[in-house]
PDB file of C-alpha atoms in Angstrom:
ATOM      1  CA  MET A   1       0.000   0.000   0.000  1.00  0.00           C
ATOM      2  CA  LYS A   2       0.964   3.648  -0.292  1.00  0.00           C
ATOM      3  CA  ALA A   3       2.011   5.341   2.926  1.00  0.00           C
ATOM      4  CA  VAL A   4       4.058   8.258   4.184  1.00  0.00           C
ATOM      5  CA  ALA A   5       6.744   7.145   6.603  1.00  0.00           C
ATOM      6  CA  LEU A   6      10.059   8.150   8.113  1.00  0.00           C
ATOM      7  CA  THR A   7      13.276   6.148   8.156  1.00  0.00           C
ATOM      8  CA  SER A   8      15.143   8.730  10.264  1.00  0.00           C
ATOM      9  CA  TYR A   9      14.167  11.489  12.669  1.00  0.00           C
ATOM     10  CA  GLY A  10      14.282  15.166  11.877  1.00  0.00           C
ATOM     11  CA  ALA A  11      12.617  18.001   9.996  1.00  0.00           C
ATOM     12  CA  PRO A  12       9.445  17.509   7.919  1.00  0.00           C
ATOM     13  CA  ASP A  13      11.565  16.421   4.935  1.00  0.00           C
ATOM     14  CA  VAL A  14      12.098  13.006   6.576  1.00  0.00           C
ATOM     15  CA  LEU A  15       8.436  12.221   5.789  1.00  0.00           C
ATOM     16  CA  ARG A  16       8.474  10.458   2.427  1.00  0.00           C
ATOM     17  CA  PRO A  17       5.939   8.518   0.346  1.00  0.00           C
ATOM     18  CA  MET A  18       6.765   4.831   0.077  1.00  0.00           C
ATOM     19  CA  GLU A  19       5.232   1.411  -0.528  1.00  0.00           C
ATOM     20  CA  ILE A  20       4.889  -0.872   2.492  1.00  0.00           C
ATOM     21  CA  PRO A  21       3.058  -4.186   3.009  1.00  0.00           C
ATOM     22  CA  ASP A  22      -0.709  -4.071   3.533  1.00  0.00           C
ATOM     23  CA  PRO A  23      -1.670  -4.617   7.197  1.00  0.00           C
ATOM     24  CA  GLN A  24      -4.127  -7.420   7.971  1.00  0.00           C
ATOM     25  CA  ALA A  25      -6.956  -7.414  10.501  1.00  0.00           C
ATOM     26  CA  GLY A  26      -6.404  -9.823  13.393  1.00  0.00           C
ATOM     27  CA  PRO A  27      -8.670 -10.920  16.243  1.00  0.00           C
ATOM     28  CA  GLY A  28     -10.691  -8.042  17.659  1.00  0.00           C
ATOM     29  CA  THR A  29      -9.557  -5.567  15.001  1.00  0.00           C
ATOM     30  CA  VAL A  30     -10.759  -4.143  11.713  1.00  0.00           C
ATOM     31  CA  ARG A  31      -8.899  -2.868   8.689  1.00  0.00           C
ATOM     32  CA  VAL A  32     -10.023   0.503   7.420  1.00  0.00           C
ATOM     33  CA  ARG A  33      -9.375   1.889   3.959  1.00  0.00           C
ATOM     34  CA  VAL A  34      -8.425   5.421   4.973  1.00  0.00           C
ATOM     35  CA  ARG A  35     -10.150   8.379   3.364  1.00  0.00           C
ATOM     36  CA  SER A  36      -8.635  11.084   5.572  1.00  0.00           C
ATOM     37  CA  ALA A  37      -6.207  11.369   8.479  1.00  0.00           C
ATOM     38  CA  GLY A  38      -5.616  14.160  10.960  1.00  0.00           C
ATOM     39  CA  VAL A  39      -2.237  15.813  11.516  1.00  0.00           C
ATOM     40  CA  GLN A  40      -1.348  16.439  15.151  1.00  0.00           C
ATOM     41  CA  HIS A  41       1.526  17.771  17.245  1.00  0.00           C
ATOM     42  CA  PHE A  42       1.914  14.220  18.598  1.00  0.00           C
ATOM     43  CA  ASP A  43       2.875  13.188  15.049  1.00  0.00           C
ATOM     44  CA  SER A  44       5.407  15.999  14.812  1.00  0.00           C
ATOM     45  CA  ARG A  45       7.035  14.963  18.086  1.00  0.00           C
ATOM     46  CA  ILE A  46       7.286  11.356  16.875  1.00  0.00           C
ATOM     47  CA  ARG A  47       8.925  12.640  13.682  1.00  0.00           C
ATOM     48  CA  GLN A  48      11.502  14.521  15.761  1.00  0.00           C
ATOM     49  CA  GLY A  49      12.459  11.453  17.818  1.00  0.00           C
ATOM     50  CA  TRP A  50      10.233  11.609  20.887  1.00  0.00           C
ATOM     51  CA  ALA A  51       8.115   8.612  21.904  1.00  0.00           C
ATOM     52  CA  PRO A  52       5.907   7.860  24.923  1.00  0.00           C
ATOM     53  CA  PRO A  53       7.257   5.117  27.222  1.00  0.00           C
ATOM     54  CA  PHE A  54       4.823   2.488  25.961  1.00  0.00           C
ATOM     55  CA  LEU A  55       6.057   2.714  22.352  1.00  0.00           C
ATOM     56  CA  ASN A  56       8.992   0.674  21.097  1.00  0.00           C
ATOM     57  CA  LEU A  57       9.594   2.190  17.682  1.00  0.00           C
ATOM     58  CA  SER A  58      11.475   0.814  14.692  1.00  0.00           C
ATOM     59  CA  PHE A  59      11.820   2.189  11.162  1.00  0.00           C
ATOM     60  CA  PRO A  60       9.985   2.704   8.934  1.00  0.00           C
ATOM     61  CA  ILE A  61       7.512   4.594  11.142  1.00  0.00           C
ATOM     62  CA  VAL A  62       4.124   5.578   9.711  1.00  0.00           C
ATOM     63  CA  PRO A  63       2.765   8.468  11.825  1.00  0.00           C
ATOM     64  CA  GLY A  64      -0.866   9.358  12.346  1.00  0.00           C
ATOM     65  CA  ASN A  65      -3.197   8.515  15.203  1.00  0.00           C
ATOM     66  CA  GLU A  66      -6.635   9.625  13.959  1.00  0.00           C
ATOM     67  CA  PHE A  67      -8.421   8.591  10.790  1.00  0.00           C
ATOM     68  CA  ALA A  68     -11.692   8.093   8.951  1.00  0.00           C
ATOM     69  CA  GLY A  69     -12.525   5.615   6.233  1.00  0.00           C
ATOM     70  CA  VAL A  70     -14.407   2.509   5.196  1.00  0.00           C
ATOM     71  CA  VAL A  71     -14.107  -0.882   6.891  1.00  0.00           C
ATOM     72  CA  ASP A  72     -12.862  -3.422   4.349  1.00  0.00           C
ATOM     73  CA  GLN A  73     -11.680  -6.333   6.529  1.00  0.00           C
ATOM     74  CA  VAL A  74     -13.005  -7.638   9.841  1.00  0.00           C
ATOM     75  CA  GLY A  75     -10.996  -9.777  12.252  1.00  0.00           C
ATOM     76  CA  GLU A  76     -12.146 -12.764  14.263  1.00  0.00           C
ATOM     77  CA  GLY A  77     -14.604 -11.933  17.034  1.00  0.00           C
ATOM     78  CA  VAL A  78     -15.704  -8.573  15.622  1.00  0.00           C
ATOM     79  CA  THR A  79     -19.486  -8.390  15.280  1.00  0.00           C
ATOM     80  CA  ALA A  80     -20.258  -4.671  15.592  1.00  0.00           C
ATOM     81  CA  PHE A  81     -18.796  -3.723  12.203  1.00  0.00           C
ATOM     82  CA  ALA A  82     -18.871  -5.121   8.683  1.00  0.00           C
ATOM     83  CA  PRO A  83     -17.119  -4.330   5.394  1.00  0.00           C
ATOM     84  CA  GLY A  84     -18.568  -1.167   3.906  1.00  0.00           C
ATOM     85  CA  ASP A  85     -19.217   0.593   7.225  1.00  0.00           C
ATOM     86  CA  GLU A  86     -18.067   4.212   7.287  1.00  0.00           C
ATOM     87  CA  VAL A  87     -16.159   4.884  10.504  1.00  0.00           C
ATOM     88  CA  LEU A  88     -13.773   7.192  12.287  1.00  0.00           C
ATOM     89  CA  GLY A  89     -11.375   6.258  15.019  1.00  0.00           C
ATOM     90  CA  TYR A  90      -7.990   6.477  16.638  1.00  0.00           C
ATOM     91  CA  GLY A  91      -4.819   4.524  17.296  1.00  0.00           C
ATOM     92  CA  THR A  92      -1.225   5.426  18.061  1.00  0.00           C
ATOM     93  CA  LEU A  93       0.522   5.209  14.679  1.00  0.00           C
ATOM     94  CA  GLY A  94      -0.198   4.152  11.127  1.00  0.00           C
ATOM     95  CA  SER A  95      -2.862   6.525   9.805  1.00  0.00           C
ATOM     96  CA  TYR A  96      -0.752   8.211   7.093  1.00  0.00           C
ATOM     97  CA  ALA A  97      -1.512   5.305   4.778  1.00  0.00           C
ATOM     98  CA  GLN A  98      -4.091   3.717   2.500  1.00  0.00           C
ATOM     99  CA  TYR A  99      -5.009   1.162   5.166  1.00  0.00           C
ATOM    100  CA  VAL A 100      -4.885   1.147   8.950  1.00  0.00           C
ATOM    101  CA  VAL A 101      -5.748  -1.640  11.403  1.00  0.00           C
ATOM    102  CA  ALA A 102      -7.395  -0.614  14.663  1.00  0.00           C
ATOM    103  CA  PRO A 103      -9.090  -2.362  17.595  1.00  0.00           C
ATOM    104  CA  ALA A 104     -12.837  -2.512  17.048  1.00  0.00           C
ATOM    105  CA  ASP A 105     -13.373  -0.687  20.342  1.00  0.00           C
ATOM    106  CA  GLN A 106     -11.469   2.358  19.048  1.00  0.00           C
ATOM    107  CA  ILE A 107     -13.766   3.175  16.136  1.00  0.00           C
ATOM    108  CA  CYS A 108     -17.334   4.407  15.821  1.00  0.00           C
ATOM    109  CA  ARG A 109     -19.706   5.012  12.942  1.00  0.00           C
ATOM    110  CA  LYS A 110     -19.229   8.187  10.948  1.00  0.00           C
ATOM    111  CA  PRO A 111     -22.353  10.354  10.873  1.00  0.00           C
ATOM    112  CA  ALA A 112     -23.685  10.599   7.330  1.00  0.00           C
ATOM    113  CA  SER A 113     -23.672  14.386   7.631  1.00  0.00           C
ATOM    114  CA  MET A 114     -19.971  14.577   8.544  1.00  0.00           C
ATOM    115  CA  PRO A 115     -17.640  15.279   5.582  1.00  0.00           C
ATOM    116  CA  TRP A 116     -14.597  13.026   5.204  1.00  0.00           C
ATOM    117  CA  ASP A 117     -12.035  15.767   5.831  1.00  0.00           C
ATOM    118  CA  ILE A 118     -13.665  16.678   9.138  1.00  0.00           C
ATOM    119  CA  ALA A 119     -14.093  13.027  10.131  1.00  0.00           C
ATOM    120  CA  GLY A 120     -10.383  12.323   9.677  1.00  0.00           C
ATOM    121  CA  GLY A 121      -9.375  15.200  11.942  1.00  0.00           C
ATOM    122  CA  PHE A 122     -12.102  14.771  14.532  1.00  0.00           C
ATOM    123  CA  SER A 123     -10.999  12.070  16.947  1.00  0.00           C
ATOM    124  CA  GLY A 124      -7.698  13.263  18.391  1.00  0.00           C
ATOM    125  CA  ASN A 125      -8.277  16.910  19.253  1.00  0.00           C
ATOM    126  CA  GLY A 126     -11.939  16.270  20.030  1.00  0.00           C
ATOM    127  CA  GLN A 127     -11.067  13.680  22.624  1.00  0.00           C
ATOM    128  CA  GLY A 128      -8.216  15.805  23.957  1.00  0.00           C
ATOM    129  CA  ALA A 129     -10.666  18.641  24.600  1.00  0.00           C
ATOM    130  CA  HIS A 130     -13.166  16.254  26.189  1.00  0.00           C
ATOM    131  CA  MET A 131     -10.549  14.721  28.517  1.00  0.00           C
ATOM    132  CA  CYS A 132      -9.222  18.105  29.608  1.00  0.00           C
ATOM    133  CA  LEU A 133     -12.565  19.809  30.229  1.00  0.00           C
ATOM    134  CA  GLU A 134     -13.847  16.759  32.093  1.00  0.00           C
ATOM    135  CA  ALA A 135     -10.743  16.758  34.329  1.00  0.00           C
ATOM    136  CA  MET A 136     -11.299  20.470  34.994  1.00  0.00           C
ATOM    137  CA  GLY A 137     -14.872  19.768  36.013  1.00  0.00           C
ATOM    138  CA  VAL A 138     -16.402  22.250  33.561  1.00  0.00           C
ATOM    139  CA  LYS A 139     -20.088  22.668  34.317  1.00  0.00           C
ATOM    140  CA  ARG A 140     -23.073  24.904  33.739  1.00  0.00           C
ATOM    141  CA  GLY A 141     -22.505  28.519  34.712  1.00  0.00           C
ATOM    142  CA  ASP A 142     -18.682  28.376  34.713  1.00  0.00           C
ATOM    143  CA  THR A 143     -16.354  30.998  33.300  1.00  0.00           C
ATOM    144  CA  VAL A 144     -13.676  29.100  31.369  1.00  0.00           C
ATOM    145  CA  LEU A 145     -10.378  30.377  29.962  1.00  0.00           C
ATOM    146  CA  ILE A 146      -8.868  28.528  26.988  1.00  0.00           C
ATOM    147  CA  HIS A 147      -5.385  29.398  25.745  1.00  0.00           C
ATOM    148  CA  GLY A 148      -4.690  28.970  22.031  1.00  0.00           C
ATOM    149  CA  ALA A 149      -8.410  28.912  21.350  1.00  0.00           C
ATOM    150  CA  ALA A 150      -8.240  29.301  17.560  1.00  0.00           C
ATOM    151  CA  GLY A 151      -6.329  26.067  16.940  1.00  0.00           C
ATOM    152  CA  ALA A 152      -8.020  22.724  16.384  1.00  0.00           C
ATOM    153  CA  LEU A 153      -7.821  21.715  20.047  1.00  0.00           C
ATOM    154  CA  GLY A 154      -8.945  25.161  21.170  1.00  0.00           C
ATOM    155  CA  THR A 155     -11.820  25.199  18.681  1.00  0.00           C
ATOM    156  CA  PHE A 156     -13.152  21.926  20.058  1.00  0.00           C
ATOM    157  CA  SER A 157     -12.657  23.107  23.632  1.00  0.00           C
ATOM    158  CA  VAL A 158     -14.555  26.379  23.224  1.00  0.00           C
ATOM    159  CA  GLN A 159     -17.549  24.675  21.674  1.00  0.00           C
ATOM    160  CA  LEU A 160     -17.544  21.738  24.073  1.00  0.00           C
ATOM    161  CA  ALA A 161     -17.415  24.051  27.094  1.00  0.00           C
ATOM    162  CA  ARG A 162     -20.400  25.938  25.716  1.00  0.00           C
ATOM    163  CA  ALA A 163     -22.256  22.694  24.995  1.00  0.00           C
ATOM    164  CA  TRP A 164     -21.693  21.658  28.622  1.00  0.00           C
ATOM    165  CA  GLY A 165     -23.237  24.910  29.841  1.00  0.00           C
ATOM    166  CA  ALA A 166     -20.309  27.269  30.493  1.00  0.00           C
ATOM    167  CA  ALA A 167     -21.691  30.797  30.821  1.00  0.00           C
ATOM    168  CA  THR A 168     -18.578  32.524  29.445  1.00  0.00           C
ATOM    169  CA  VAL A 169     -15.638  31.126  27.501  1.00  0.00           C
ATOM    170  CA  ILE A 170     -12.621  33.411  27.154  1.00  0.00           C
ATOM    171  CA  GLY A 171     -10.238  32.447  24.361  1.00  0.00           C
ATOM    172  CA  THR A 172      -6.697  33.724  23.823  1.00  0.00           C
ATOM    173  CA  ALA A 173      -5.522  34.255  20.255  1.00  0.00           C
ATOM    174  CA  GLY A 174      -3.914  36.782  17.958  1.00  0.00           C
ATOM    175  CA  GLU A 175      -6.151  39.623  16.819  1.00  0.00           C
ATOM    176  CA  ALA A 176      -6.509  38.116  13.340  1.00  0.00           C
ATOM    177  CA  ASN A 177      -8.499  35.268  14.911  1.00  0.00           C
ATOM    178  CA  HIS A 178     -10.754  37.306  17.196  1.00  0.00           C
ATOM    179  CA  ASP A 179     -13.735  37.352  14.831  1.00  0.00           C
ATOM    180  CA  TYR A 180     -13.369  33.599  14.398  1.00  0.00           C
ATOM    181  CA  LEU A 181     -13.462  33.088  18.169  1.00  0.00           C
ATOM    182  CA  ARG A 182     -16.600  35.186  18.447  1.00  0.00           C
ATOM    183  CA  SER A 183     -18.197  33.034  15.745  1.00  0.00           C
ATOM    184  CA  ILE A 184     -17.723  29.869  17.837  1.00  0.00           C
ATOM    185  CA  GLY A 185     -18.889  31.421  21.087  1.00  0.00           C
ATOM    186  CA  ALA A 186     -15.752  32.754  22.800  1.00  0.00           C
ATOM    187  CA  VAL A 187     -14.812  36.186  24.116  1.00  0.00           C
ATOM    188  CA  PRO A 188     -11.422  36.857  22.481  1.00  0.00           C
ATOM    189  CA  VAL A 189      -8.427  38.142  24.427  1.00  0.00           C
ATOM    190  CA  THR A 190      -4.993  38.836  22.915  1.00  0.00           C
ATOM    191  CA  TYR A 191      -2.194  36.722  24.331  1.00  0.00           C
ATOM    192  CA  GLY A 192       1.170  38.081  25.438  1.00  0.00           C
ATOM    193  CA  GLU A 193       2.360  40.503  28.102  1.00  0.00           C
ATOM    194  CA  GLY A 194      -0.477  41.820  30.276  1.00  0.00           C
ATOM    195  CA  LEU A 195      -2.658  38.766  29.643  1.00  0.00           C
ATOM    196  CA  ALA A 196      -3.817  38.422  33.247  1.00  0.00           C
ATOM    197  CA  GLU A 197      -5.063  42.018  33.295  1.00  0.00           C
ATOM    198  CA  ARG A 198      -6.968  41.567  30.033  1.00  0.00           C
ATOM    199  CA  VAL A 199      -8.626  38.410  31.363  1.00  0.00           C
ATOM    200  CA  ARG A 200      -9.611  40.212  34.574  1.00  0.00           C
ATOM    201  CA  ALA A 201     -11.226  42.943  32.481  1.00  0.00           C
ATOM    202  CA  VAL A 202     -13.592  40.295  31.103  1.00  0.00           C
ATOM    203  CA  ALA A 203     -13.924  38.294  34.345  1.00  0.00           C
ATOM    204  CA  PRO A 204     -13.324  40.644  37.322  1.00  0.00           C
ATOM    205  CA  ASP A 205     -14.107  37.885  39.829  1.00  0.00           C
ATOM    206  CA  GLY A 206     -11.688  35.435  38.216  1.00  0.00           C
ATOM    207  CA  VAL A 207     -12.250  32.341  36.103  1.00  0.00           C
ATOM    208  CA  ASP A 208     -13.453  28.937  37.258  1.00  0.00           C
ATOM    209  CA  ALA A 209     -11.320  26.720  35.008  1.00  0.00           C
ATOM    210  CA  VAL A 210      -8.392  27.074  32.601  1.00  0.00           C
ATOM    211  CA  MET A 211      -7.317  24.872  29.697  1.00  0.00           C
ATOM    212  CA  ASP A 212      -3.815  25.577  28.393  1.00  0.00           C
ATOM    213  CA  THR A 213      -2.530  24.631  24.932  1.00  0.00           C
ATOM    214  CA  VAL A 214       0.339  27.166  24.928  1.00  0.00           C
ATOM    215  CA  GLY A 215       2.399  26.658  28.092  1.00  0.00           C
ATOM    216  CA  GLY A 216       5.015  28.925  29.638  1.00  0.00           C
ATOM    217  CA  ASP A 217       3.826  32.437  30.464  1.00  0.00           C
ATOM    218  CA  ALA A 218       0.241  31.629  29.502  1.00  0.00           C
ATOM    219  CA  LEU A 219       0.159  28.886  32.111  1.00  0.00           C
ATOM    220  CA  ARG A 220       1.718  31.192  34.701  1.00  0.00           C
ATOM    221  CA  ALA A 221      -0.899  33.858  33.967  1.00  0.00           C
ATOM    222  CA  SER A 222      -3.564  31.187  34.440  1.00  0.00           C
ATOM    223  CA  VAL A 223      -2.815  30.683  38.116  1.00  0.00           C
ATOM    224  CA  GLU A 224      -3.123  34.446  38.651  1.00  0.00           C
ATOM    225  CA  VAL A 225      -6.717  34.551  37.429  1.00  0.00           C
ATOM    226  CA  VAL A 226      -8.180  31.149  38.342  1.00  0.00           C
ATOM    227  CA  LYS A 227     -10.076  30.727  41.602  1.00  0.00           C
ATOM    228  CA  ASP A 228      -8.724  27.229  42.241  1.00  0.00           C
ATOM    229  CA  ARG A 229      -5.576  25.969  40.512  1.00  0.00           C
ATOM    230  CA  GLU A 230      -6.869  22.395  40.908  1.00  0.00           C
ATOM    231  CA  ARG A 231      -9.102  23.319  37.956  1.00  0.00           C
ATOM    232  CA  VAL A 232      -6.213  24.172  35.624  1.00  0.00           C
ATOM    233  CA  ARG A 233      -4.865  21.673  33.069  1.00  0.00           C
ATOM    234  CA  THR A 234      -2.179  21.951  30.400  1.00  0.00           C
ATOM    235  CA  MET A 235      -1.847  19.852  27.263  1.00  0.00           C
ATOM    236  CA  VAL A 236       1.713  20.956  26.485  1.00  0.00           C
ATOM    237  CA  ASP A 237       3.802  21.994  29.504  1.00  0.00           C
ATOM    238  CA  ASP A 238       3.973  19.459  32.336  1.00  0.00           C
ATOM    239  CA  GLU A 239       7.193  20.952  33.715  1.00  0.00           C
ATOM    240  CA  THR A 240       5.659  24.361  34.346  1.00  0.00           C
ATOM    241  CA  ALA A 241       2.542  22.665  35.696  1.00  0.00           C
ATOM    242  CA  LYS A 242       4.648  20.835  38.292  1.00  0.00           C
ATOM    243  CA  GLU A 243       6.416  24.089  39.183  1.00  0.00           C
ATOM    244  CA  LEU A 244       3.060  25.830  39.745  1.00  0.00           C
ATOM    245  CA  GLY A 245       1.347  22.944  41.538  1.00  0.00           C
ATOM    246  CA  VAL A 246      -1.129  22.407  38.705  1.00  0.00           C
ATOM    247  CA  PRO A 247      -2.468  18.837  38.351  1.00  0.00           C
ATOM    248  CA  LEU A 248      -1.300  16.860  35.333  1.00  0.00           C
ATOM    249  CA  LEU A 249      -3.801  15.466  32.872  1.00  0.00           C
ATOM    250  CA  GLY A 250      -4.089  11.703  33.338  1.00  0.00           C
ATOM    251  CA  ALA A 251      -7.206  10.770  31.361  1.00  0.00           C
ATOM    252  CA  ALA A 252      -7.325   8.420  28.359  1.00  0.00           C
ATOM    253  CA  ARG A 253      -9.142   8.364  25.041  1.00  0.00           C
ATOM    254  CA  SER A 254     -12.208   6.153  24.701  1.00  0.00           C
ATOM    255  CA  VAL A 255     -14.772   5.344  22.058  1.00  0.00           C
ATOM    256  CA  GLU A 256     -17.484   6.531  24.461  1.00  0.00           C
ATOM    257  CA  ARG A 257     -15.973  10.024  24.327  1.00  0.00           C
ATOM    258  CA  LEU A 258     -15.867   9.815  20.541  1.00  0.00           C
ATOM    259  CA  ILE A 259     -19.513   8.762  20.289  1.00  0.00           C
ATOM    260  CA  GLU A 260     -20.567  11.690  22.494  1.00  0.00           C
ATOM    261  CA  LEU A 261     -18.562  14.089  20.338  1.00  0.00           C
ATOM    262  CA  THR A 262     -19.987  12.820  17.045  1.00  0.00           C
ATOM    263  CA  GLY A 263     -23.473  13.195  18.557  1.00  0.00           C
ATOM    264  CA  LEU A 264     -22.757  16.842  19.363  1.00  0.00           C
ATOM    265  CA  HIS A 265     -21.559  17.326  15.784  1.00  0.00           C
ATOM    266  CA  GLU A 266     -24.806  15.866  14.441  1.00  0.00           C
ATOM    267  CA  ARG A 267     -26.743  18.344  16.591  1.00  0.00           C
ATOM    268  CA  GLY A 268     -24.729  21.260  15.207  1.00  0.00           C
ATOM    269  CA  LEU A 269     -23.045  22.002  18.549  1.00  0.00           C
ATOM    270  CA  LEU A 270     -19.503  20.992  17.567  1.00  0.00           C
ATOM    271  CA  LYS A 271     -17.923  22.146  14.325  1.00  0.00           C
ATOM    272  CA  LEU A 272     -14.360  21.820  13.081  1.00  0.00           C
ATOM    273  CA  HIS A 273     -12.712  24.375  10.823  1.00  0.00           C
ATOM    274  CA  ILE A 274     -10.328  22.796   8.306  1.00  0.00           C
ATOM    275  CA  ARG A 275      -7.314  25.071   7.864  1.00  0.00           C
ATOM    276  CA  GLU A 276      -5.988  23.076   4.915  1.00  0.00           C
ATOM    277  CA  ALA A 277      -6.361  19.601   3.444  1.00  0.00           C
ATOM    278  CA  PHE A 278      -3.245  18.120   1.800  1.00  0.00           C
ATOM    279  CA  PRO A 279      -2.974  15.021  -0.364  1.00  0.00           C
ATOM    280  CA  LEU A 280      -1.234  12.168   1.479  1.00  0.00           C
ATOM    281  CA  GLU A 281       2.009  12.538  -0.453  1.00  0.00           C
ATOM    282  CA  ARG A 282       2.326  16.130   0.830  1.00  0.00           C
ATOM    283  CA  ALA A 283       2.407  15.137   4.499  1.00  0.00           C
ATOM    284  CA  ALA A 284       5.741  16.949   4.856  1.00  0.00           C
ATOM    285  CA  ASP A 285       4.059  20.208   3.813  1.00  0.00           C
ATOM    286  CA  ALA A 286       1.326  19.604   6.368  1.00  0.00           C
ATOM    287  CA  HIS A 287       3.985  19.194   9.068  1.00  0.00           C
ATOM    288  CA  ARG A 288       5.692  22.411   7.979  1.00  0.00           C
ATOM    289  CA  ALA A 289       2.402  24.227   8.465  1.00  0.00           C
ATOM    290  CA  LEU A 290       1.859  22.488  11.800  1.00  0.00           C
ATOM    291  CA  ASP A 291       5.325  23.320  13.110  1.00  0.00           C
ATOM    292  CA  THR A 292       4.776  27.059  12.683  1.00  0.00           C
ATOM    293  CA  GLY A 293       2.560  26.879  15.776  1.00  0.00           C
ATOM    294  CA  HIS A 294       0.118  29.294  14.148  1.00  0.00           C
ATOM    295  CA  GLY A 295      -3.059  28.960  12.175  1.00  0.00           C
ATOM    296  CA  ARG A 296      -6.751  28.493  12.610  1.00  0.00           C
ATOM    297  CA  GLY A 297      -8.359  25.077  12.763  1.00  0.00           C
ATOM    298  CA  LYS A 298      -7.237  21.636  11.637  1.00  0.00           C
ATOM    299  CA  LEU A 299      -4.743  20.217   9.137  1.00  0.00           C
ATOM    300  CA  VAL A 300      -5.704  16.941   7.472  1.00  0.00           C
ATOM    301  CA  LEU A 301      -4.412  14.522   4.846  1.00  0.00           C
ATOM    302  CA  LEU A 302      -6.676  13.205   2.099  1.00  0.00           C
ATOM    303  CA  VAL A 303      -5.908   9.632   1.093  1.00  0.00           C
ATOM    304  CA  GLY A 304      -6.733   8.086  -2.247  1.00  0.00           C
TER     305      GLY A 304
END
């Protein structure tokens, strides 16, 4: 099959199209013919040589941990899915390819109303937002601060907080993205020096919960404005979190989270802006765009 893989670590140029053997569905798994795959910072870190402790990597490495496509092979013991089912799901690696094999309990049915590009980029950041807001205990009436609110993770987080009943969601972003934040239900605030004062101007009594996707000074400003730092979480800066006494995020992805999120999408409460969709063979260009750290919405790869 066609895939994009790396045989060494480094800059985006190490991502190259190549032919590798087709994977086969085993017991409890399905093979999915991929239509689209999301591009995440996790993938970029893998490309640069980082790996979580549970991964024992060997080259060639096919990145990608979220995907959407059509089931074309079902392993022994799988009864919930059949060839031809349109699904979206998640794994750890392998989605930058024509086929991916995933456990049957890590996929769910794709809503008919959900376009393929959105479906491929939906699982990872959607579940990340769900895990973080749940850990923060976001509830009806809260004032929530979300750093980096115009990115894919921030976009999900703003809308999910509103869907769960947050009264006010404050989102940090550059001024070019302020109108976008208003369109998804956030009060925009410019990041940078003086951030805490600008947040207090919107929420004089402080904020109830903070989700950080930026780290560093943004996380430090968070503890100045939050009422209880036990309700702060970061997705990117565990070291500063430890320094500030902020709890680390310890939740895990689940298909139950994904089903809830797709239901919110069907109801029109959760939308994903696609920044750019690249053909699979241009995965390196997608990583270049990702590594800038700027941009609105989600980057995806279109396969086939």
